[in-house]
Short mmCIF file of C-alpha atoms and ligand atoms in Angstrom, two decimals:
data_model
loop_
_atom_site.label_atom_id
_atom_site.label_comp_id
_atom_site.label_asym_id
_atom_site.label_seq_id
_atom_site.Cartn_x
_atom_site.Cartn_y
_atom_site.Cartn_z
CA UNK A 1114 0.00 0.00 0.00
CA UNK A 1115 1.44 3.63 -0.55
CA UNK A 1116 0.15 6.88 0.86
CA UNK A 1117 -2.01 9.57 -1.48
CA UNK A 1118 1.17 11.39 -0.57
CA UNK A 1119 3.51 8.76 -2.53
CA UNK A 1120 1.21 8.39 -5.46
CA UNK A 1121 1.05 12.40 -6.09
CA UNK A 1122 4.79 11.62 -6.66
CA UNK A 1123 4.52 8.38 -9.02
CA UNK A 1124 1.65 9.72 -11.05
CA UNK A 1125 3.64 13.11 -11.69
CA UNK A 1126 6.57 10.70 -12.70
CA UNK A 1127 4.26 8.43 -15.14
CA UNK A 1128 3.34 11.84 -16.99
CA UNK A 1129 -0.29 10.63 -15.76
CA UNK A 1130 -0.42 7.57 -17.69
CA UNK A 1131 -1.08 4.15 -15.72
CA UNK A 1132 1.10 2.53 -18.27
CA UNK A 1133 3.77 3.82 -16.88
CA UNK A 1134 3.49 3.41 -13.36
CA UNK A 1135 5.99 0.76 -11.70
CA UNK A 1136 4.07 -2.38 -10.33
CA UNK A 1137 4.86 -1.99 -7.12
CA UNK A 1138 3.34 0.92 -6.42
CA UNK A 1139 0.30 -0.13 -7.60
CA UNK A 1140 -2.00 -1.95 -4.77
CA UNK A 1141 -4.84 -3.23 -6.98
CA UNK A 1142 -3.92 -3.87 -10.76
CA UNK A 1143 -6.82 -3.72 -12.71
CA UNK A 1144 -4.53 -2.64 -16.27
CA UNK A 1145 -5.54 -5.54 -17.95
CA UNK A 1146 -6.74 -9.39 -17.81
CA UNK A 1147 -3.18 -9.94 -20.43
CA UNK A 1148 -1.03 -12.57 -18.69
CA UNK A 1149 -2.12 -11.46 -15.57
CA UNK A 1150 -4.50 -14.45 -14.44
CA UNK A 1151 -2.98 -16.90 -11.87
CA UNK A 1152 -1.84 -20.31 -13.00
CA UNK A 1153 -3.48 -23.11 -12.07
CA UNK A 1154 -1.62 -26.11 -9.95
CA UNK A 1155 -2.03 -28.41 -13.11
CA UNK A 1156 -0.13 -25.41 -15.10
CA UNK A 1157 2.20 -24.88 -13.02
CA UNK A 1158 2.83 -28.89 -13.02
CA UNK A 1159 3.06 -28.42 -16.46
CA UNK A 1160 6.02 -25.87 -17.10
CA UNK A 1161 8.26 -28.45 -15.20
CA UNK A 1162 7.64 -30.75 -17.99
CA UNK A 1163 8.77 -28.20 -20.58
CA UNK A 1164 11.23 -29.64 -23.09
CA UNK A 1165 13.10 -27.34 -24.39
CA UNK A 1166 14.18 -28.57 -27.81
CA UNK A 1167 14.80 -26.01 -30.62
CA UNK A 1168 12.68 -28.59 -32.89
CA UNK A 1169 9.40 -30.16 -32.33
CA UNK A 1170 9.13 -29.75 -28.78
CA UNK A 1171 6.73 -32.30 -27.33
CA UNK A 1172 4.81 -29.41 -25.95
CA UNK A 1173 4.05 -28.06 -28.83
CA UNK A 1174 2.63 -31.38 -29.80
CA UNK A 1175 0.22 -31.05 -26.84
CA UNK A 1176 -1.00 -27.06 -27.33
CA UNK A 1177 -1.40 -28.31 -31.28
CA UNK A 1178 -3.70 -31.42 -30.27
CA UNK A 1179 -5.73 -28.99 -27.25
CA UNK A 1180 -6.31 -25.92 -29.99
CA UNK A 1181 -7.38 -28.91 -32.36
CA UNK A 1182 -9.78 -30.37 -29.92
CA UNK A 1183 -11.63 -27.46 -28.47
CA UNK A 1184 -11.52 -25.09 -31.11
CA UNK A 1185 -11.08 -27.24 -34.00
CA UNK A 1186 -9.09 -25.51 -36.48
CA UNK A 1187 -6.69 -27.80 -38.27
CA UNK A 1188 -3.12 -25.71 -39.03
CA UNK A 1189 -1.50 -23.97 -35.64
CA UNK A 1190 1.38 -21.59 -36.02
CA UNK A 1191 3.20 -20.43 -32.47
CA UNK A 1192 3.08 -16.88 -31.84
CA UNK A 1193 5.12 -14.93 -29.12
CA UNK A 1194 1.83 -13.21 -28.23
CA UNK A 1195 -1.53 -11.80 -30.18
CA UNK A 1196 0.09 -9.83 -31.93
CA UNK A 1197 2.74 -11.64 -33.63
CA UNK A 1198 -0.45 -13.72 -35.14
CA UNK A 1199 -2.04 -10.20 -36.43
CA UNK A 1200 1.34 -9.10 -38.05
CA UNK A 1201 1.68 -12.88 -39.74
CA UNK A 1202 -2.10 -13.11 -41.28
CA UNK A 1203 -2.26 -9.06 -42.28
CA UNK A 1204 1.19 -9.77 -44.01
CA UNK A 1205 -0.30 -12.64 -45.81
CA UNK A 1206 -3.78 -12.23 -47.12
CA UNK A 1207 -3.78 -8.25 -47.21
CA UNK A 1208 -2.51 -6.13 -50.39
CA UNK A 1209 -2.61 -2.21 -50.37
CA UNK A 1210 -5.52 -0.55 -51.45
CA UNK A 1211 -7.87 -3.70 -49.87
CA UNK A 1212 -10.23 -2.93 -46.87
CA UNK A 1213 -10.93 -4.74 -43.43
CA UNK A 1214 -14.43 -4.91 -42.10
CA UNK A 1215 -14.51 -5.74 -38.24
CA UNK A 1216 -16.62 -5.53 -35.10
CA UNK A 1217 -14.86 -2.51 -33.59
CA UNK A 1218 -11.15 -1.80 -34.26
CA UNK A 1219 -8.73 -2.93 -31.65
CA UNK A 1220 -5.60 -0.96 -31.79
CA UNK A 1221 -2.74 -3.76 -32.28
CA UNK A 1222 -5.31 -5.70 -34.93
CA UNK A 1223 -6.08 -2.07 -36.88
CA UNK A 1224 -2.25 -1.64 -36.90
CA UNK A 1225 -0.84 -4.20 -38.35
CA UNK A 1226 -3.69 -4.30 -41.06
CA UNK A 1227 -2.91 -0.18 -42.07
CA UNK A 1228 0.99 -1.34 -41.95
CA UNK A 1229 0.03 -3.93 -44.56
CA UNK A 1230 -1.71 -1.22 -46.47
CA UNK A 1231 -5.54 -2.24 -45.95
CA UNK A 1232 -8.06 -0.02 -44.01
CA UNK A 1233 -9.81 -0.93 -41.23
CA UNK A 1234 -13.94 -0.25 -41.47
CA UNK A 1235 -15.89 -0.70 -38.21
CA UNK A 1236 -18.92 -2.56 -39.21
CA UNK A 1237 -20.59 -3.02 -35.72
CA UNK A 1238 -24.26 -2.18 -35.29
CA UNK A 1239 -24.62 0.80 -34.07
CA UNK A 1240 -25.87 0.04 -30.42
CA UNK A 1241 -22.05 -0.63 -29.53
CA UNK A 1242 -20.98 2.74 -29.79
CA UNK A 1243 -23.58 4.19 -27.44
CA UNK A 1244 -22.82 3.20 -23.88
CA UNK A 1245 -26.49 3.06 -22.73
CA UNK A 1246 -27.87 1.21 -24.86
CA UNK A 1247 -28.49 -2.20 -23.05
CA UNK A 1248 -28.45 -4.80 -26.23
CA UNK A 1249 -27.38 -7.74 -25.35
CA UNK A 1250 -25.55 -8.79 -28.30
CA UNK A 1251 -23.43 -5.54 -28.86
CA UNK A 1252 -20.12 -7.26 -30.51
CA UNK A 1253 -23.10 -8.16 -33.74
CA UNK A 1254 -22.14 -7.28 -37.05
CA UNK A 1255 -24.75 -5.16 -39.13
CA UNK A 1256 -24.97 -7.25 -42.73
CA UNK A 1257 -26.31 -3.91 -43.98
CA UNK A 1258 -22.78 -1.95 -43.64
CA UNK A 1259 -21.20 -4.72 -44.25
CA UNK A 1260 -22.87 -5.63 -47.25
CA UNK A 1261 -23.03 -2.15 -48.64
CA UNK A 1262 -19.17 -1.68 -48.25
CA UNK A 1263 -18.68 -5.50 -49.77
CA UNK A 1264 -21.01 -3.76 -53.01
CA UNK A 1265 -19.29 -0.43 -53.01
CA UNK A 1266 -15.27 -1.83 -52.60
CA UNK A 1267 -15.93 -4.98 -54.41
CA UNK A 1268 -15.71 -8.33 -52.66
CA UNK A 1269 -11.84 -8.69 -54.43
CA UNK A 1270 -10.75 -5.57 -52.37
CA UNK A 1271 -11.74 -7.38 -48.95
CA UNK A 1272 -9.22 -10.28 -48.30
CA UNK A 1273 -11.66 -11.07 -44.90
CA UNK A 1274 -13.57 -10.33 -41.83
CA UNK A 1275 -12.29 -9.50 -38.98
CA UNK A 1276 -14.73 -10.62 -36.08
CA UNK A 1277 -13.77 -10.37 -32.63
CA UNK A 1278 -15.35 -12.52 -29.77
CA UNK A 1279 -16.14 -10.54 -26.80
CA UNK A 1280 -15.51 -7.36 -28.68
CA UNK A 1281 -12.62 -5.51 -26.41
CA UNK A 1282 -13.20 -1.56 -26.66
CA UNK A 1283 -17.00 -1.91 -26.98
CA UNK A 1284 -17.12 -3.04 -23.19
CA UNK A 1285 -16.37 -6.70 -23.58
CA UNK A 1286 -19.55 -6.88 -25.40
CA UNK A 1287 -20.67 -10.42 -27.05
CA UNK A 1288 -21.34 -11.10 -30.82
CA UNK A 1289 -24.63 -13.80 -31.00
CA UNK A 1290 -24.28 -17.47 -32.70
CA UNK A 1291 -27.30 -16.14 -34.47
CA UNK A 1292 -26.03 -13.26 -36.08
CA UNK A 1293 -22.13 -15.23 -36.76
CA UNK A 1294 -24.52 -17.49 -38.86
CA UNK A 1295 -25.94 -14.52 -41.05
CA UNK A 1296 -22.19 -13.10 -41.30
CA UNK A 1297 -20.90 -16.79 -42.33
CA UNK A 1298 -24.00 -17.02 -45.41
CA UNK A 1299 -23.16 -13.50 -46.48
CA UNK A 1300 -19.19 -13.61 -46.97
CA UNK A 1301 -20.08 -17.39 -48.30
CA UNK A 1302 -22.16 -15.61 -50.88
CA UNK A 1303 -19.41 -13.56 -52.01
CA UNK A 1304 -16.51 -15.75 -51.49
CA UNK A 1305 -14.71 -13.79 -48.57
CA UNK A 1306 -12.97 -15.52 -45.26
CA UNK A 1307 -13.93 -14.73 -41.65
CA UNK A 1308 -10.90 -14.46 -40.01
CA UNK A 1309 -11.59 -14.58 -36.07
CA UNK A 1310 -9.98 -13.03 -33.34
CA UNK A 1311 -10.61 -15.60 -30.66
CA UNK A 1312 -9.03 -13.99 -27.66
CA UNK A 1313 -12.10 -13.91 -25.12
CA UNK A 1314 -14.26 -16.84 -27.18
CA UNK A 1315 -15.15 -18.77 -23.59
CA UNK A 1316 -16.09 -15.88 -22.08
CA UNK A 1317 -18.32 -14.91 -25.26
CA UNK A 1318 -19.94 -18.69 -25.48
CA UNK A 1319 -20.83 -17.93 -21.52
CA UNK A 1320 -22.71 -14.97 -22.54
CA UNK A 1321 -24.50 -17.17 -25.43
CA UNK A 1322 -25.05 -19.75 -23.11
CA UNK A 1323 -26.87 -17.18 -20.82
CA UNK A 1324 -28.45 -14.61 -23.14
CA UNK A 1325 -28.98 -16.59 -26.81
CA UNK A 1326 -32.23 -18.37 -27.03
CA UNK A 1327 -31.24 -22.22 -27.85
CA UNK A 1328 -28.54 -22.13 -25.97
CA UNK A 1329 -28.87 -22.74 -22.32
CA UNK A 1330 -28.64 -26.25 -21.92
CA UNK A 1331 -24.97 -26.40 -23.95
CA UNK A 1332 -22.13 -26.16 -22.57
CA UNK A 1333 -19.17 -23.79 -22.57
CA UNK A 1334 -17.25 -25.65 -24.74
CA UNK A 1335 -19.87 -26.95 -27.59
CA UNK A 1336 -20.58 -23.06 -27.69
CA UNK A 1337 -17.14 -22.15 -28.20
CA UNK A 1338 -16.89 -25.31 -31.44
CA UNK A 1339 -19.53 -23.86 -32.42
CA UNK A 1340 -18.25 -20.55 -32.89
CA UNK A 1341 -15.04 -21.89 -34.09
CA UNK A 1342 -16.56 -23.83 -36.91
CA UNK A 1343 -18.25 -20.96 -38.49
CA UNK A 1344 -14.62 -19.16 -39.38
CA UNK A 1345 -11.70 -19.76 -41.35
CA UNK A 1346 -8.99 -18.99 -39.53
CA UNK A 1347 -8.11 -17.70 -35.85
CA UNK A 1348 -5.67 -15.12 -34.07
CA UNK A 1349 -5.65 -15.82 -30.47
CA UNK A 1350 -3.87 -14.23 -27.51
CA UNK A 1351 -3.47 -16.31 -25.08
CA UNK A 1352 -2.91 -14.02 -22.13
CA UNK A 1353 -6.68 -13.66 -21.38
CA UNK A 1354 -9.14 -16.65 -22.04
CA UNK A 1355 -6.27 -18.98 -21.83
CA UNK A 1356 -5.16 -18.14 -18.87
CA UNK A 1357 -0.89 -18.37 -19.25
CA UNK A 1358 1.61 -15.33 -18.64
CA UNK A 1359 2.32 -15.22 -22.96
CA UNK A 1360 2.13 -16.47 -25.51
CA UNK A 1361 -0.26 -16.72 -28.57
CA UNK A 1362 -1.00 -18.68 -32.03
CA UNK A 1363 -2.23 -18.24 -35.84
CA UNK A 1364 -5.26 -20.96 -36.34
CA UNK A 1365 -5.91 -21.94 -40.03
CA UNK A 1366 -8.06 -24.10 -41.83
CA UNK A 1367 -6.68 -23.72 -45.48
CA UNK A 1368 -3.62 -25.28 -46.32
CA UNK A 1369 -1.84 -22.91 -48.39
CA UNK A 1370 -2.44 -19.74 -46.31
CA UNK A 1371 -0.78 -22.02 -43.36
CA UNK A 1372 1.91 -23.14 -45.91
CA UNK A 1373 2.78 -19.37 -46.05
CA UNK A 1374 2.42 -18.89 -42.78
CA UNK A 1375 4.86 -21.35 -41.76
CA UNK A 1376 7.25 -20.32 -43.68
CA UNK A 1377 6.82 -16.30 -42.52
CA UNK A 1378 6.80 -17.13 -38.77
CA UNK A 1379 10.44 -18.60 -38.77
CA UNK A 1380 11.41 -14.84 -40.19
CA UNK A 1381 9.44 -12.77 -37.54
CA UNK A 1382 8.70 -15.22 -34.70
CA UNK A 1383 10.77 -18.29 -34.54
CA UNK A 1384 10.32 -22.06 -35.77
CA UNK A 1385 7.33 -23.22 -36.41
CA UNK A 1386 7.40 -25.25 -33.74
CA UNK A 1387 7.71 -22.85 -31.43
CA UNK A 1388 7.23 -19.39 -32.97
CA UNK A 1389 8.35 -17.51 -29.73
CA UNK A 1390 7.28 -19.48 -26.60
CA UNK A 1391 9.63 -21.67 -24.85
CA UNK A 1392 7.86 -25.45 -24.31
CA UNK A 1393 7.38 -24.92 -20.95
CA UNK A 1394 4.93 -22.28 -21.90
CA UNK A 1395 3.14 -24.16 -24.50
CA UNK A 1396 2.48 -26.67 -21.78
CA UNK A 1397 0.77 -24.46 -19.46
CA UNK A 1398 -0.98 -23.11 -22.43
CA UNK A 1399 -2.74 -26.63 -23.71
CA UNK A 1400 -3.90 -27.37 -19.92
CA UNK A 1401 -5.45 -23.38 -19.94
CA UNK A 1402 -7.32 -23.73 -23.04
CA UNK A 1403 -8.88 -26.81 -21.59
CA UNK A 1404 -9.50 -25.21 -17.90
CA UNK A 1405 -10.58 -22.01 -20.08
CA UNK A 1406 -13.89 -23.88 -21.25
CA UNK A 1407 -15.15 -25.15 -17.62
CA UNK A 1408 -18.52 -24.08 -16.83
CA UNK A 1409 -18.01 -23.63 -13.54
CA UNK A 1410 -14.95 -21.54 -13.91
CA UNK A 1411 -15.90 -19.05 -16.69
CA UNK A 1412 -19.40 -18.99 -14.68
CA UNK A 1413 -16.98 -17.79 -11.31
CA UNK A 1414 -15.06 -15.61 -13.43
CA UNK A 1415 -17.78 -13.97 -15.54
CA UNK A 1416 -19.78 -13.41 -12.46
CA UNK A 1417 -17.30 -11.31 -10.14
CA UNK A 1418 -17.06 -9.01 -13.07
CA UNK A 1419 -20.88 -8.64 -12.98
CA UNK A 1420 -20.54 -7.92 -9.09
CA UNK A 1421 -18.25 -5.59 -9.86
CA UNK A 1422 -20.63 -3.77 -12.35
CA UNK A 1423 -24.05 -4.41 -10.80
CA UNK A 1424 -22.40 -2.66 -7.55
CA UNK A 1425 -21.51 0.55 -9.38
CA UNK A 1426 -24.37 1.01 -11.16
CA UNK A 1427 -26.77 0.81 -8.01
CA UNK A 1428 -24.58 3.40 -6.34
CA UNK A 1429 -25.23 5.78 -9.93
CA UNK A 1430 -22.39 5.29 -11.25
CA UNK A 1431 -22.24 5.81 -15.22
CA UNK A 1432 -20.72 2.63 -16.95
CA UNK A 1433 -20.87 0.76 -20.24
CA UNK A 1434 -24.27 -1.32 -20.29
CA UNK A 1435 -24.93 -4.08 -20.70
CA UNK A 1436 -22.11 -5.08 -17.92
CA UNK A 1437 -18.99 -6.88 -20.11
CA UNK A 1438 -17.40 -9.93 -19.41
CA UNK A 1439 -13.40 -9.03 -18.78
CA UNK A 1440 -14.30 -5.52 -16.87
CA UNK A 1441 -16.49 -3.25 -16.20
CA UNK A 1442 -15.92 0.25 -18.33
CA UNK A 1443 -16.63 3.99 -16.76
CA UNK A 1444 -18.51 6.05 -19.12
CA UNK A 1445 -15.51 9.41 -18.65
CA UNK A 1446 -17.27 11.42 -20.78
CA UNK A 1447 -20.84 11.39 -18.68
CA UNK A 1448 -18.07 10.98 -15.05
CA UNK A 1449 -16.57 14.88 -16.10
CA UNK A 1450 -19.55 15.95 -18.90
CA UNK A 1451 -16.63 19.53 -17.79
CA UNK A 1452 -13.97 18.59 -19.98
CA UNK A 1453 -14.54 18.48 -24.08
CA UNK A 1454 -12.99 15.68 -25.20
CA UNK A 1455 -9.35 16.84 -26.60
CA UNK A 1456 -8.77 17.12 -22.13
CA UNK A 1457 -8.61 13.29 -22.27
CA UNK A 1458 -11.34 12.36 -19.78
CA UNK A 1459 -10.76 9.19 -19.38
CA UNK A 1460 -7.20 9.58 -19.30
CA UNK A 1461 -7.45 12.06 -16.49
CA UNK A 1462 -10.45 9.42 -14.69
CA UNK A 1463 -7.79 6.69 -14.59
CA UNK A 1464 -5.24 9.34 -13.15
CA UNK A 1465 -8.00 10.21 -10.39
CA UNK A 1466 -8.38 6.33 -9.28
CA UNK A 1467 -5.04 6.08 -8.77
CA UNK A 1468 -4.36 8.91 -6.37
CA UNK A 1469 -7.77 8.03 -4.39
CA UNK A 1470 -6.43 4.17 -4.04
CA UNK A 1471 -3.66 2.80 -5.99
CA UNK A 1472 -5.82 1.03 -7.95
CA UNK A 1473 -4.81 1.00 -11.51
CA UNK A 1474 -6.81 1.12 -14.89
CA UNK A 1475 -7.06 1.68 -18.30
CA UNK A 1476 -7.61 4.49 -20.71
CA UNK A 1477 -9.71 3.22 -23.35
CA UNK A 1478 -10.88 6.75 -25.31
CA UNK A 1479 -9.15 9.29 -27.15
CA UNK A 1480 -6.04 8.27 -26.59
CA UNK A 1481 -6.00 5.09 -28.06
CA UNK A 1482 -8.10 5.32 -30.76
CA UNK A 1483 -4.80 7.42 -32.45
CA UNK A 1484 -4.89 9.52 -35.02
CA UNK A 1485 -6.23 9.54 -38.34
CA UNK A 1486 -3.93 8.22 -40.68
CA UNK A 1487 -4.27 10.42 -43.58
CA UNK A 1488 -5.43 14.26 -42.19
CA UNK A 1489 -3.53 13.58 -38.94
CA UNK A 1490 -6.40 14.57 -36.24
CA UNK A 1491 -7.15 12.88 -33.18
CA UNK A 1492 -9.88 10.61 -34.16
CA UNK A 1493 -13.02 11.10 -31.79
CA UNK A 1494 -14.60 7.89 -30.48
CA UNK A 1495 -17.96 8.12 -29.16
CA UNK A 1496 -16.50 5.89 -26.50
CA UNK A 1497 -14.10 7.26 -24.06
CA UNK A 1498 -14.21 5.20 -21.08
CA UNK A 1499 -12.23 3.84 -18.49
CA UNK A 1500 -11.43 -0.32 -17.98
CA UNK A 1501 -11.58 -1.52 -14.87
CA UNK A 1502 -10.25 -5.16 -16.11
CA UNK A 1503 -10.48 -8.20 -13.91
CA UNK A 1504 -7.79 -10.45 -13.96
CA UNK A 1505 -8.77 -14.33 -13.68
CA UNK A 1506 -8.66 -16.39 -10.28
CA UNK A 1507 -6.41 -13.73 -8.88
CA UNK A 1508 -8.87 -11.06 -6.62
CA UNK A 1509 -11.54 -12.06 -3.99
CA UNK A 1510 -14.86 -10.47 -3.73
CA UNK A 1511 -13.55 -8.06 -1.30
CA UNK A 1512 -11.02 -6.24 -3.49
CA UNK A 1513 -14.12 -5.84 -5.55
CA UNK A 1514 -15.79 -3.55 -2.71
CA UNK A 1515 -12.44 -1.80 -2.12
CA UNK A 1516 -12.71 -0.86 -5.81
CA UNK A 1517 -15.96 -0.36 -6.03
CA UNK A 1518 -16.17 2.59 -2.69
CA UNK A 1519 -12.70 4.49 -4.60
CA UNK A 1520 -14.82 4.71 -7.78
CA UNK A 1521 -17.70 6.20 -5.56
CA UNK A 1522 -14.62 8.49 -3.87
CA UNK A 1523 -13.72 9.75 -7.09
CA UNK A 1524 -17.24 10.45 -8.71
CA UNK A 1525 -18.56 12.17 -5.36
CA UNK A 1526 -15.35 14.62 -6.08
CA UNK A 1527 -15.57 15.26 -9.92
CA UNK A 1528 -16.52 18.70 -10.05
CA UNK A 1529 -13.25 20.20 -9.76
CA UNK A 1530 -11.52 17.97 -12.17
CA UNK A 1531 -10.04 20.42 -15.01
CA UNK A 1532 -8.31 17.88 -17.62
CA UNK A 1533 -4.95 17.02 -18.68
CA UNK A 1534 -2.47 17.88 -21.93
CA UNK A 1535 -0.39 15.82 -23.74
CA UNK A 1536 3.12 16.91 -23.94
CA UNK A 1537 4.79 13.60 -25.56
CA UNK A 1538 3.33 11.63 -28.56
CA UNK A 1539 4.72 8.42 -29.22
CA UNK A 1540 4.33 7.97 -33.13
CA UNK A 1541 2.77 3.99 -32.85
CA UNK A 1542 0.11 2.86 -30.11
CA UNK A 1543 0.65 6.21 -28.26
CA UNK A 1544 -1.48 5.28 -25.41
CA UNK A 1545 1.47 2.71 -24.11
CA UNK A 1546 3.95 5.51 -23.50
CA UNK A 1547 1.87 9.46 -24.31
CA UNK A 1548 3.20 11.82 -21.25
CA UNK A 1549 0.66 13.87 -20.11
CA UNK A 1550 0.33 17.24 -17.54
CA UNK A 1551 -2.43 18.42 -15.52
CA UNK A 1552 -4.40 21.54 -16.79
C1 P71 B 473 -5.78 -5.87 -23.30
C2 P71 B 473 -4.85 -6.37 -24.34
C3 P71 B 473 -3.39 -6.08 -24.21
C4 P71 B 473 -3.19 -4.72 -24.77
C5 P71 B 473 -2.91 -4.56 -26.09
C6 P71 B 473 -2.82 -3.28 -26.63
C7 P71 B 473 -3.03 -2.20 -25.80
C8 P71 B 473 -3.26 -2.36 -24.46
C9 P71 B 473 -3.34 -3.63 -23.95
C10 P71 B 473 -4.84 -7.52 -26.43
C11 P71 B 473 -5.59 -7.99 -27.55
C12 P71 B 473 -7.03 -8.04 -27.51
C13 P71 B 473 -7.74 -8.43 -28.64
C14 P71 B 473 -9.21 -8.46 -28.64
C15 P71 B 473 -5.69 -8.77 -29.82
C16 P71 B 473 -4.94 -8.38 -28.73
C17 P71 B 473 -3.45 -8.37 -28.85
N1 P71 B 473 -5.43 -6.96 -25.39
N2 P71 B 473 -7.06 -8.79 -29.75
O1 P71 B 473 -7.00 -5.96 -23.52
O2 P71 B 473 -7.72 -7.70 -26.41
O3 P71 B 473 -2.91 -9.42 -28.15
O4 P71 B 473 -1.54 -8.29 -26.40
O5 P71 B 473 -1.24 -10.72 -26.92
O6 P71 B 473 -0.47 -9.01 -28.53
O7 P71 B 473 -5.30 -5.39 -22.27
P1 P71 B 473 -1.46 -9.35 -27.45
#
C-alpha cells in the first residue's frame, strides 16, 4: 500500500499515464486481464515438464492437439503473443488498397492491417458505440454496412472479416451465434474468409449460453466449437481466455495460407514449432485452453465481473451497459460531462483512481483510438471510457468492494476535475507511453 502522498509523486513521474506506473506501487492492478490471471496447480505442473528442444518440442505437440480439440481448427502456427499472429495473417492475405471490415477496431489488430496497407472499417451495429444502450448482443455485425461496403469496394478488395469474440473496446460486449450465422452465409455468398480473433471466445460462449435463445442447456465448450466452426482462420492471444503469462498462435483451416504462414513465422517469430514461446509455456498453455472452457470456472469468473458492475451502477455510477465480461468500463465522458474531449477524460479518470487508491486502470478513449492516418487529427470515439479489467482467479470479492467505494470516492469529487495535456506523442500505439500534464 502507498500513501495519497507517494502516489502524487509516481503519477507526476508516469506523466499521468497508468502505463507507466511501476508495479509496485500499484495496490490493486486492474490494467488488464493480459497474462495477468494466476496459474493453475495443473499449469504450473506443467512448465516443469517443458522440453526445451529447438525442434518439435513435445509441448508443442500437446498445445497443437488442445487448440485442435476445443476449437477445432486444423493448421496452428506459435506466436510470441496476439500480436505476432495479427502481423503474420495481415502480411499474408492483405494487399494495399484492400479494406478490413470488423466488429470494432482494436488498436494492435487495426495496426498491423494499415501497416500492410488495408483499411480498417468498423462494421458493428450501431448500439455498440452508445454506452447506454443495453443490447445484449453488442459485438453483432450489421450485414447492412457490411454488405453495402462489400457492393461499393468490391468483394476482391476485402481479403476477410475480422470478427472479434467478446468485442474488447466496446465493453467486452458479445457477438450472438445467431447473427455469426448470417455473417458466415453473407461472406459465403461472395466468397470472402472470416478471419476470427478468438481472444475472449469462452467468455463470449458464456454470454450465449446465458443470453442466446437455444442455448442454455450447452455447454461452454460446444458453444465455443460452435463458434469456431463458423470461421476460417483464428488469431488468439493467449494471455486472457487462456489463462498463461504469454504467448499466442495463428489458427488456419486452409492449407496454403498455413503453408505461407509457416514459412513467414520462422522470419518474424521463430520455428514453427515454437514461434516464440519456450515449451514450458506451450504446456501451461494446452492445460489453460482446456481449464478455459469449464462451466463452472468461466461462470466464477464472468460473475465477479458482474458484481463488480451491478455494484456501481446501483450506487449511480455511469458505466458501459450491458455489464462486459473481462471488466467493467466507466462512461468518462458522462463521469466529467466539464472537460470536451481533446482534455482526455478518461485519461485524467484513470489518473484520479489512482491517487484516491492505488488502484490501476485503463484508458480506453481518445487516446488510443490514435490519429487519423491520412489528415492527422485525433480521431473522436464516441467511446471514451475507463477499464476496470479483472484479472482471472487472482482477486476475492472483497477487493471488488475496495474498488468499487474508490470509484464512488472519485465520482462524489468530480466537479473540480479540469483535464490534462499531452506533452509527448509516441508515433505507434501512443497510449502505451503518451506523457501527459495536468491543466
Ligand atoms: C488488453 C490487451 C493487451 C493490450 C494490447 C494493446 C493495448 C493495451 C493492452 C490484447 C488484444 C485483444 C484483442 C481483442 C488482440 C490483442 C493483442 N489486449 N485482440 O485488452 O484484447 O494481443 O496483447 O497478446 O499481442 O489489455 P497481445
Amino acid at each position: 500500500m502507498t500513501s495519497r502522498e507517494d502516489r502524487e509523486r509516481y503519477i507526476v513521474e508516469a506523466g499521468y499515464n497508468t502505463f507507466l506506473l511501476k508495479s509496485k506501487d500499484v495496490y490493486i492492478d486492474l490494467l488488464t486481464d493480459s497474462g495477468t490471471s494466476a496459474m493453475s496447480d495443473r499449469q504450473w505442473a506443467g512448465i516443469m515438464m517443458g522440453d526445451e528442444a529447438y525442434a518439435g518440442s513435445e509441448n508443442f505437440y500437446h498445445m497443437e492437439a488442445a487448440i485442435q480439440k476445443y476449437y477445432g481448427y486444423k493448421h496452428i502456427i506459435p506466436t510470441h503473443q496476439g500480436r505476432g499472429a495479427e502481423h503474420l495473417i495481415s502480411k499474408i492475405l492483405i494487399k494495399p488498397g484492400d479494406f478490413i471490415p470488423g466488429n470494432m477496431y482494436f488498436t494492435t489488430t487495426r495496426l498491423h492491417q494499415e501497416l500492410a496497407g488495408g483499411t480498417f472499417v468498423d462494421v458493428i451495429v450501431d448500439e455498440a458505440h452508445d454506452p447506454e444502450s443495453t443490447f445484449q448482443f453488442k459485438g453483432n455485425i450489421d450485414l447492412n454496412k457490411l454488405e453495402n461496403l462489400i457492393k461499393e469496394k468490391g468483394a476482391d478488395k476485402i481479403p476477410y472479416v475480422c470478427m472479434a469474440t467478446t468485442v474488447n473496446l466496446a465493453g467486452g460486449q458479445p457477438i450472438s451465434l445467431a447473427n455469426l450465422r448470417d455473417v458466415r452465409a453473407l461472406t459465403h455468398k461472395y466468397g470472402i474468409r472470416i478471419v476470427h480473433d478468438m481472444t475472449r471466445v469462452a467468455e463470449n460462449a458464456f454470454m450465449i449460453q446465458q443470453f442466446e435463445e437455444g442455448y442454455k442447456n450447452k455447454s461452454t465448450a460446444e458453444i465455443v466449437r460452435e463458434i469456431c466452426d463458423l470461421t476460417d482462420a483464428a488469431t488468439m492471444s493467449s494471455k486472457k481466455d487462456a489463462l498463461v503469462s504469454i504467448g499466442g498462435f495463428l489458427a488456419l483451416n486452409e492449407y496454403d495460407v498455413y503453408e505461407e504462414a509457416r514459412n513467414l513465422v520462422v522470419v518474424y517469430e521463430g520455428l514453427h514449432t515454437y514461434g516464440g514461446m519456450a515449451g514450458r509455456d506451450m504446456e501451461a498453455l494446452a492445460i489453460g485452453i482446456t481449464e478455459s472452457v469449464n462451466d463452472d470456472h468461466i461462470r466464477a469468473r464472468v460473475g465477479q465481473v458482474m458484481y463488480l458492475g451491478r455494484k456501481l451502477e446501483a450506487a449511480g455510477i455511469p458505466i458501459v451497459k450491458p455489464i462486459g465480461t473481462h471488466g467493467v468500463f466507466l462512461d468518462a465522458k458522462k463521469f466529467y460531462p466539464q472537460l470536451t474531449q481533446d482534455k482526455f477524460p478518461a485519461q485524467t479518470l484513470s489518473a484520479e483512481i489512482y491517487l484516491d487508491s492505488g488502484v490501476r486502470s485503463m484508458e480506453r478513449g481518445i487516446v488510443s483510438a490514435g490519429r487519423n492516418k491520412i489528415t492527422g487529427d485525433h480521431n473522436y470515439p464516441n467511446l471514451e471510457l475507463v477499464r476496470l479489467t479483472i484479472p482471472r482467479r487472482v482477486y476475492t470479492q472483497a477487493h471488488m468492494d475496495v474498488i468499487a467505494e474508490s470509484i464512488e470516492y472519485v465520482y462524489a469529487d468530480r466537479e473540480d476535475i479540469k483535464g490534462l495535456k499531452m506533452t509527448y506523442e509516441p508515433k505507434y500505439l501512443r497510449f502505451f507511453q503518451a506523457i501527459f500534464e495536468k491543466l
